[in-house]
């Protein structure tokens, strides 16, 4: 049995002679209620409320917040961009909106084992090379473990101060003394779920601990103008444990994603108080750590072979960056059990919709077919712009007819089988042309969009094949001969 934090026990406070106040806290989303509830009205979880004593200091803590700040008329405020700290990883800078803002709290969330610690250790090493001092605090790993990893990643460790500790009060004390000695400090806390504060109720990793620890770190970062990275594990449902509340407190939320079987990782901005959340960074996990992928389209198409049935290239958009990705589909007849649909990397409901549209509007009899759709490279695409690509891949496999050579495919599918325009079409077509695709199947372009596309193409040439319906697109996009 693990040690129980005495401050979570009402008797402890009674013993200390203080009036005991308790609230019920939902362990899923952090909602507080004065009485027990069986069903959380916020996150719909059942039986998730746990009675928790509130430390009397909690109220006094809140009262001590007065900073003496006065309201200022906005027009009198001097215009100034946020100064940015440029980190050694260009892909991380890009996702952060051009660099790290001093005093910001950045949460990097991801499944266990995806590479968060590796990413932050490498980022720390690059920052240390750039004359910054990094405090790397781990509540998960011992110093020897981290040293082993650093050696594997060819990191000397100069300028990186490591501390294996999970008591946040002790950590803040160490950070204070480090800050007094060193300028240009950058802090990494790995992971927030292992941090705890003695004066806060709840076990380590509970909502109340995670929330309070994050709040203290946020305050410390702002007071000292030191940027802090924290890592957070996501639950099976894909939310950072202690979710909504945690994401509200921090300035930036990044998710580090990827399929376990694939070596590619995507760092995605989900919230950013200092920039857009449109950006993604793409990395590859190698045996010497993460390396940036400079030309993602080329990488994701590396095993693509033209002229295979069921295989189509789509110019998807990851953040503001066009990315050419191969979509594969396989249909097999199945007369004995209900037909199955398997979607890897695309939305399952979108696949059902596309199969239904193909059946009804293009006359493809898919009701006795199993359909498997796969995005190669382990990427997840969930924008409607790839609908036509999926439809063409399915039709190509079903009819056993190859897509025409050197073709990229774009377009959203409507329920009536009509094709709809897609955002930023000129950048997508431009990327296809840059990578040597000769033609692009698109929805009908308005004259204005057609001229934008033409302008953005410069000297590159690509033939645009416009279709207004899915049936017409299949007719134009699939070879007549097998
Ligand atoms: P880690 O950074 O510990 O993940 P997290 O902090 O998100 O839990 O990454 C662990 C995984 O990364 C592990 O499965 C091994 C793999 N890995 C490599 O493939 N190459 C490397 O150089 C390193 C350091 C890790
Ligand atoms: Mg880790």
mmCIF file with all atom_site columns, C-alpha atoms and ligand atoms in Angstrom, residues 112-113 115-118 136 138 140-141 149 190-191 231 233, ligand 2:
data_model
loop_
_atom_site.group_PDB
_atom_site.id
_atom_site.type_symbol
_atom_site.label_atom_id
_atom_site.label_alt_id
_atom_site.label_comp_id
_atom_site.label_asym_id
_atom_site.label_entity_id
_atom_site.label_seq_id
_atom_site.pdbx_PDB_ins_code
_atom_site.Cartn_x
_atom_site.Cartn_y
_atom_site.Cartn_z
_atom_site.occupancy
_atom_site.B_iso_or_equiv
_atom_site.pdbx_formal_charge
_atom_site.auth_seq_id
_atom_site.auth_comp_id
_atom_site.auth_asym_id
_atom_site.auth_atom_id
_atom_site.pdbx_PDB_model_num
ATOM   1  C  CA  . UNK A 1 112 ? 3.414  7.094  -22.427 1.00 0.00 ? 112 UNK A CA  1
ATOM   2  C  CA  . UNK A 1 113 ? 6.404  5.978  -24.501 1.00 0.00 ? 113 UNK A CA  1
ATOM   3  C  CA  . UNK A 1 115 ? 8.933  10.254 -26.860 1.00 0.00 ? 115 UNK A CA  1
ATOM   4  C  CA  . UNK A 1 116 ? 8.082  13.305 -24.734 1.00 0.00 ? 116 UNK A CA  1
ATOM   5  C  CA  . UNK A 1 117 ? 11.091 12.906 -22.437 1.00 0.00 ? 117 UNK A CA  1
ATOM   6  C  CA  . UNK A 1 118 ? 13.353 12.325 -25.431 1.00 0.00 ? 118 UNK A CA  1
ATOM   7  C  CA  . UNK A 1 136 ? 15.594 19.182 -15.988 1.00 0.00 ? 136 UNK A CA  1
ATOM   8  C  CA  . UNK A 1 138 ? 12.112 14.319 -13.410 1.00 0.00 ? 138 UNK A CA  1
ATOM   9  C  CA  . UNK A 1 140 ? 9.773  9.509  -13.117 1.00 0.00 ? 140 UNK A CA  1
ATOM   10 C  CA  . UNK A 1 141 ? 13.392 8.686  -13.775 1.00 0.00 ? 141 UNK A CA  1
ATOM   11 C  CA  . UNK A 1 149 ? 19.599 8.136  -22.319 1.00 0.00 ? 149 UNK A CA  1
ATOM   12 C  CA  . UNK A 1 190 ? 8.756  15.565 -16.439 1.00 0.00 ? 190 UNK A CA  1
ATOM   13 C  CA  . UNK A 1 191 ? 5.865  14.747 -15.739 1.00 0.00 ? 191 UNK A CA  1
ATOM   14 C  CA  . UNK A 1 231 ? 4.962  16.897 -19.802 1.00 0.00 ? 231 UNK A CA  1
ATOM   15 C  CA  . UNK A 1 233 ? 0.457  11.706 -19.984 1.00 0.00 ? 233 UNK A CA  1
HETATM 16 MG MG1 . LIG B 2 .   ? 8.901  10.140 -20.089 1.00 0.00 ? 2   LIG B MG1 1
#
